[in-house]
Amino acid sequence: MTAKSTQSAAAKRMLEALTETPKLSIDKLPVLHAIFERVATTCSESLRAVCSVPTTFFINQVKGDNAWDILDDYEDSIAALFYVPEWDTSILIGIDRKFVFSLIEVAYGADGNETPFDSDRPFSMFESRFGKEILMMAAEALQNCFESVSSVTFRFDRIETSVEFTVMGPNDMPVVAAQVLFQVLDNGGRMYMLIPQSALYPIRKKLEREHQPISLPNDPRWTKRMQRGIAQTDVKLDAVLEKRLMTLAEVTNLQVGQLVPLNTHSYDLITLDSGGEVLFRAKLGQANDKFIVIIESTHTHKAGSVIEEIAKNATKDTPPKK
């Protein structure tokens, strides 16, 4: 090799080193670890809709390496590729064969007394679709947990039932890989998530913050049910003009048509009670041949801000009690 060619090769290596994205120090990214921990917790909660048996997801390791070395351990798995336009790259989420078979067993009523079915055959169409649903669930959890540091959208690309080394691109692509151990009854498997380091490098400062808050994904169905349950709850209100103590003998001697004098006036404020708790003060009125009460003020903070808001404009068609 001539001196000129040697210099040319050295210059080429120097240029590649300058344009190459620096590798991340995973140990210095506590927020990234917290994100993966939250994803594991969310997946465990989401699987309640799939099976009644409790499941456990545990982050075994989060490390940086080349895609080739990571995928060498997950060749026999189902994986989903997602394109992230904000990062202009793709991420990979997968589950191995033991994960798929263990979860299918308990989802369809297995009690763990028998060893889950296992075979080296290709995944069936049903197993691929079942695995895809789990991977979509995991991708949604990962997307939601990343919201605190980066607004991202995971667009489903395709399912891979035979993971190749080049599924994400070049073999030597630096990635961050999180391995999640899954357990249900006495069985389980592994889930893995691969994110190119080039996607995380621009937001590395946010991932280094020790106390970066992690947004919690909301369950829209639970939220709607809670709101509907509270808003549509029946609450009984009693309009009380005055309370009077009477002896048992006086009550016994009451006759039909007898007048019971009250130490109050028509312009005095009356109370609106619920469950023995005074909530509002109101004026007594009349409209359309009915008694009405007009809310004047709240009587206690126990009514809460929601009741205070209702009280500003509400009227109650309730006849006064004697």
Coordinates of C-alpha atoms in Angstrom, one line a residue:
M1 CA 0.0 0.0 0.0
T2 CA 1.4 3.4 -1.0
A3 CA 1.8 6.3 1.3
K4 CA -0.9 8.2 -0.7
S5 CA -3.5 5.4 -0.3
T6 CA -2.7 5.1 3.4
Q7 CA -3.3 8.8 3.9
S8 CA -6.5 8.5 1.9
A9 CA -7.8 5.6 4.1
A10 CA -6.9 7.5 7.3
A11 CA -8.7 10.6 6.1
K12 CA -11.8 8.5 5.3
R13 CA -11.8 7.0 8.8
M14 CA -11.4 10.4 10.3
L15 CA -14.3 11.8 8.3
E16 CA -16.5 8.8 9.3
A17 CA -15.6 9.4 13.0
L18 CA -16.6 13.1 12.7
T19 CA -20.0 12.3 11.1
E20 CA -20.8 9.3 13.3
T21 CA -23.4 10.0 16.1
P22 CA -21.6 9.7 19.5
K23 CA -22.7 6.7 21.6
L24 CA -24.7 7.2 24.7
S25 CA -23.7 6.4 28.2
I26 CA -26.8 4.4 29.3
D27 CA -25.8 4.5 33.0
K28 CA -26.1 8.3 32.9
L29 CA -29.7 8.3 31.7
P30 CA -31.8 7.7 34.7
V31 CA -35.0 9.0 33.1
L32 CA -34.7 6.5 30.3
H33 CA -34.5 3.7 32.9
A34 CA -37.6 5.2 34.6
I35 CA -39.5 5.2 31.3
F36 CA -38.8 1.5 30.7
E37 CA -39.8 0.8 34.3
R38 CA -43.1 2.6 33.7
V39 CA -43.7 0.7 30.5
A40 CA -43.3 -2.6 32.3
T41 CA -45.8 -1.5 34.9
T42 CA -48.3 -0.4 32.3
C43 CA -48.0 -3.6 30.3
S44 CA -48.8 -5.6 33.5
E45 CA -51.9 -3.5 34.1
S46 CA -53.0 -3.6 30.5
L47 CA -52.8 -7.4 30.4
R48 CA -55.7 -7.6 32.9
A49 CA -58.0 -7.3 29.9
V50 CA -56.4 -10.3 28.3
C51 CA -56.2 -12.7 31.2
S52 CA -57.4 -12.8 34.8
V53 CA -54.2 -14.3 36.1
P54 CA -51.8 -11.7 37.5
T55 CA -48.7 -11.1 35.3
T56 CA -45.3 -9.6 36.1
F57 CA -43.0 -7.5 33.9
F58 CA -39.5 -6.8 35.2
I59 CA -36.8 -4.8 33.6
N60 CA -33.8 -7.1 33.5
Q61 CA -31.3 -4.8 31.8
V62 CA -31.0 -1.7 29.7
K63 CA -27.8 -1.5 27.7
G64 CA -26.3 0.0 24.6
D65 CA -24.9 -2.2 21.9
N66 CA -25.0 -2.8 18.1
A67 CA -28.2 -4.1 16.6
W68 CA -26.4 -7.3 15.4
D69 CA -25.3 -8.3 18.9
I70 CA -28.7 -7.7 20.4
L71 CA -30.8 -9.4 17.8
D72 CA -28.6 -12.5 17.9
D73 CA -30.5 -13.5 21.1
Y74 CA -34.0 -12.9 19.8
E75 CA -34.0 -14.6 16.4
D76 CA -36.9 -16.9 17.4
S77 CA -39.4 -14.3 18.3
I78 CA -42.3 -12.1 17.0
A79 CA -41.4 -8.5 16.6
A80 CA -43.2 -5.3 15.4
L81 CA -41.4 -2.5 13.6
F82 CA -42.7 1.1 14.2
Y83 CA -41.7 4.2 12.3
V84 CA -41.3 7.3 14.4
P85 CA -41.5 10.4 12.2
E86 CA -40.3 12.8 14.9
W87 CA -37.1 10.8 15.2
D88 CA -37.0 9.9 11.5
T89 CA -36.1 6.3 12.4
S90 CA -37.7 3.0 13.4
I91 CA -37.9 1.1 16.7
L92 CA -38.4 -2.6 17.3
I93 CA -40.5 -4.2 20.0
G94 CA -40.6 -8.0 20.2
I95 CA -41.6 -11.0 22.4
D96 CA -40.0 -14.4 22.3
R97 CA -41.6 -17.8 21.7
K98 CA -42.0 -18.7 25.4
F99 CA -43.7 -15.3 26.0
V100 CA -46.3 -16.0 23.3
F101 CA -47.1 -19.6 24.3
S102 CA -47.2 -18.8 28.1
L103 CA -49.6 -15.9 27.6
I104 CA -51.9 -17.8 25.2
E105 CA -52.1 -20.7 27.7
V106 CA -53.4 -18.5 30.6
A107 CA -55.5 -16.3 28.3
Y108 CA -57.6 -19.4 27.4
G109 CA -57.9 -20.8 30.9
A110 CA -54.8 -22.7 31.8
D111 CA -54.1 -23.1 35.5
G112 CA -50.3 -23.7 35.2
N113 CA -50.4 -27.4 36.1
E114 CA -49.2 -28.3 32.7
T115 CA -46.2 -27.1 30.8
P116 CA -47.2 -24.6 28.1
F117 CA -47.1 -25.8 24.5
D118 CA -43.7 -25.3 22.9
S119 CA -42.5 -26.1 19.4
D120 CA -39.9 -25.0 16.9
R121 CA -42.4 -24.7 14.1
P122 CA -43.1 -21.3 12.5
F123 CA -45.7 -19.2 14.3
S124 CA -49.3 -19.8 13.2
M125 CA -51.5 -17.0 11.9
F126 CA -53.4 -16.9 15.2
E127 CA -50.2 -16.7 17.2
S128 CA -48.9 -13.9 15.0
R129 CA -52.1 -11.9 15.4
F130 CA -52.1 -12.5 19.2
G131 CA -48.5 -11.4 19.4
K132 CA -49.2 -8.3 17.4
E133 CA -51.9 -7.2 19.8
I134 CA -49.5 -7.5 22.7
L135 CA -46.8 -5.5 20.8
M136 CA -49.3 -2.8 19.9
M137 CA -50.2 -2.5 23.6
A138 CA -46.5 -2.2 24.5
A139 CA -45.8 0.4 21.8
E140 CA -48.7 2.5 23.1
A141 CA -47.3 2.3 26.6
L142 CA -43.8 3.3 25.4
Q143 CA -45.2 6.2 23.4
N144 CA -47.2 7.5 26.3
C145 CA -44.3 7.2 28.7
F146 CA -42.0 9.1 26.4
E147 CA -44.4 12.1 26.4
S148 CA -42.6 13.8 29.3
V149 CA -39.4 14.1 27.3
S150 CA -40.4 14.0 23.6
S151 CA -43.6 14.1 21.8
V152 CA -43.5 11.0 19.5
T153 CA -45.9 9.0 17.3
F154 CA -45.3 5.3 16.8
R155 CA -46.7 4.3 13.4
F156 CA -47.0 0.5 12.9
D157 CA -44.9 -0.7 9.9
R158 CA -45.0 -4.5 9.9
I159 CA -44.8 -7.7 11.8
E160 CA -41.7 -9.9 11.7
T161 CA -42.1 -13.6 12.7
S162 CA -38.5 -14.4 11.9
V163 CA -36.3 -11.6 13.1
E164 CA -33.3 -10.9 10.9
F165 CA -30.1 -9.0 11.9
T166 CA -30.9 -6.3 9.3
V167 CA -34.5 -5.7 10.3
M168 CA -33.6 -2.2 11.6
G169 CA -30.9 -1.4 9.0
P170 CA -27.1 -1.7 9.3
N171 CA -25.8 -4.5 11.5
D172 CA -23.6 -2.1 13.4
M173 CA -26.3 0.4 14.2
P174 CA -25.9 1.5 17.9
V175 CA -29.1 0.9 19.8
V176 CA -30.5 1.1 23.3
A177 CA -32.0 -2.3 24.2
A178 CA -34.3 -2.9 27.1
Q179 CA -34.9 -6.5 28.1
V180 CA -38.1 -7.2 30.0
L181 CA -38.7 -10.5 31.8
F182 CA -42.3 -11.6 31.8
Q183 CA -43.9 -14.1 34.2
V184 CA -47.3 -15.6 34.5
L185 CA -48.0 -18.5 37.0
D186 CA -44.7 -20.5 36.8
N187 CA -44.0 -19.7 33.2
G188 CA -42.9 -16.7 31.2
G189 CA -40.7 -15.3 28.5
R190 CA -38.9 -12.1 27.4
M191 CA -39.9 -8.8 25.8
Y192 CA -37.4 -6.5 24.2
M193 CA -37.4 -2.9 23.0
L194 CA -34.7 -1.5 20.6
I195 CA -34.3 2.2 20.0
P196 CA -31.5 3.6 17.8
Q197 CA -29.1 5.8 19.8
S198 CA -29.3 8.4 17.1
A199 CA -32.9 9.0 18.1
L200 CA -32.2 9.5 21.7
Y201 CA -29.0 11.6 21.4
P202 CA -30.8 14.9 20.7
I203 CA -32.9 14.5 23.9
R204 CA -30.1 13.1 26.1
K205 CA -30.1 16.2 28.4
K206 CA -33.8 15.5 29.2
L207 CA -33.0 11.9 29.8
E208 CA -30.2 12.8 32.3
R209 CA -32.5 14.7 34.7
E210 CA -32.7 12.9 38.0
H211 CA -36.2 14.0 38.8
Q212 CA -37.8 14.2 35.4
P213 CA -41.5 13.5 35.9
I214 CA -42.9 10.6 34.0
S215 CA -46.4 11.2 32.7
L216 CA -48.8 8.4 33.6
P217 CA -50.9 7.1 30.7
N218 CA -54.6 7.5 31.3
D219 CA -57.2 4.8 30.7
P220 CA -59.9 6.6 28.7
R221 CA -62.5 4.0 29.4
W222 CA -61.9 4.2 33.2
T223 CA -61.9 8.0 33.0
K224 CA -65.2 8.2 31.1
R225 CA -66.9 5.7 33.5
M226 CA -65.7 7.6 36.5
Q227 CA -66.9 10.9 35.1
R228 CA -70.2 9.4 34.1
G229 CA -70.7 7.7 37.5
I230 CA -70.1 10.9 39.4
A231 CA -72.0 13.2 37.1
Q232 CA -75.1 10.9 37.0
T233 CA -75.2 10.1 40.7
D234 CA -78.5 10.8 42.3
V235 CA -78.3 13.2 45.3
K236 CA -81.3 13.8 47.5
L237 CA -81.7 17.4 48.7
D238 CA -84.1 18.4 51.5
A239 CA -85.3 22.0 51.8
V240 CA -85.8 22.7 55.5
L241 CA -87.6 25.8 56.6
E242 CA -87.2 25.1 60.3
K243 CA -86.8 22.2 62.7
R244 CA -88.8 22.1 65.9
L245 CA -88.5 19.8 68.8
M246 CA -91.7 18.3 70.1
T247 CA -92.4 15.8 72.8
L248 CA -93.9 12.4 72.0
A249 CA -97.1 13.4 73.6
E250 CA -97.4 16.5 71.4
V251 CA -96.8 14.4 68.3
T252 CA -99.4 11.9 69.4
N253 CA -102.0 14.7 69.9
L254 CA -101.5 16.2 66.4
Q255 CA -104.7 16.2 64.4
V256 CA -105.4 16.4 60.6
G257 CA -105.7 20.1 59.7
Q258 CA -104.0 21.4 62.8
L259 CA -101.6 24.3 62.4
V260 CA -98.1 24.0 63.7
P261 CA -96.5 27.4 64.3
L262 CA -92.9 27.9 63.3
N263 CA -90.5 30.6 64.6
T264 CA -89.6 31.8 61.1
H265 CA -90.7 34.0 58.3
S266 CA -91.2 33.5 54.6
Y267 CA -88.2 35.8 53.9
D268 CA -85.8 33.9 56.1
L269 CA -83.2 31.7 54.5
I270 CA -83.8 28.0 54.5
T271 CA -81.2 25.2 54.3
L272 CA -80.7 22.6 51.7
D273 CA -79.5 19.3 53.4
S274 CA -78.1 16.2 51.9
G275 CA -77.5 13.2 54.1
G276 CA -77.8 15.3 57.2
E277 CA -75.1 17.8 56.0
V278 CA -76.1 21.4 55.4
L279 CA -74.9 22.3 51.9
F280 CA -76.6 25.6 50.9
R281 CA -78.6 28.5 52.1
A282 CA -81.5 29.5 49.9
K283 CA -84.5 31.8 49.6
L284 CA -88.1 30.4 49.4
G285 CA -90.0 31.5 46.3
Q286 CA -92.9 30.4 44.1
A287 CA -93.2 30.0 40.3
N288 CA -95.8 28.2 38.2
D289 CA -97.8 27.2 41.2
K290 CA -94.8 25.5 42.8
F291 CA -92.5 26.2 45.6
I292 CA -88.9 26.9 44.5
V293 CA -85.7 27.7 46.3
I294 CA -83.1 30.1 45.0
I295 CA -79.5 29.3 46.0
E296 CA -77.9 32.2 47.9
S297 CA -74.7 30.7 49.2
T298 CA -72.8 27.6 50.1
H299 CA -72.8 26.7 53.8
T300 CA -69.9 24.3 54.0
H301 CA -66.7 23.6 52.2
K302 CA -67.5 19.9 52.3
A303 CA -69.7 20.5 49.2
G304 CA -66.6 20.8 47.2
S305 CA -65.7 23.0 44.2
V306 CA -68.0 21.0 41.9
I307 CA -71.1 21.7 44.1
E308 CA -70.1 25.3 44.4
E309 CA -70.1 25.6 40.7
I310 CA -73.5 24.0 40.4
A311 CA -74.8 26.3 43.2
K312 CA -74.2 29.5 41.3
N313 CA -77.0 28.9 38.8
A314 CA -79.1 26.0 40.2
T315 CA -82.6 26.2 41.5
K316 CA -84.4 23.3 43.1
D317 CA -88.2 22.6 42.8
T318 CA -88.6 21.1 46.3
P319 CA -91.6 21.9 48.6
P320 CA -90.5 23.1 52.0
K321 CA -90.8 20.8 55.0
K322 CA -92.7 21.8 58.1

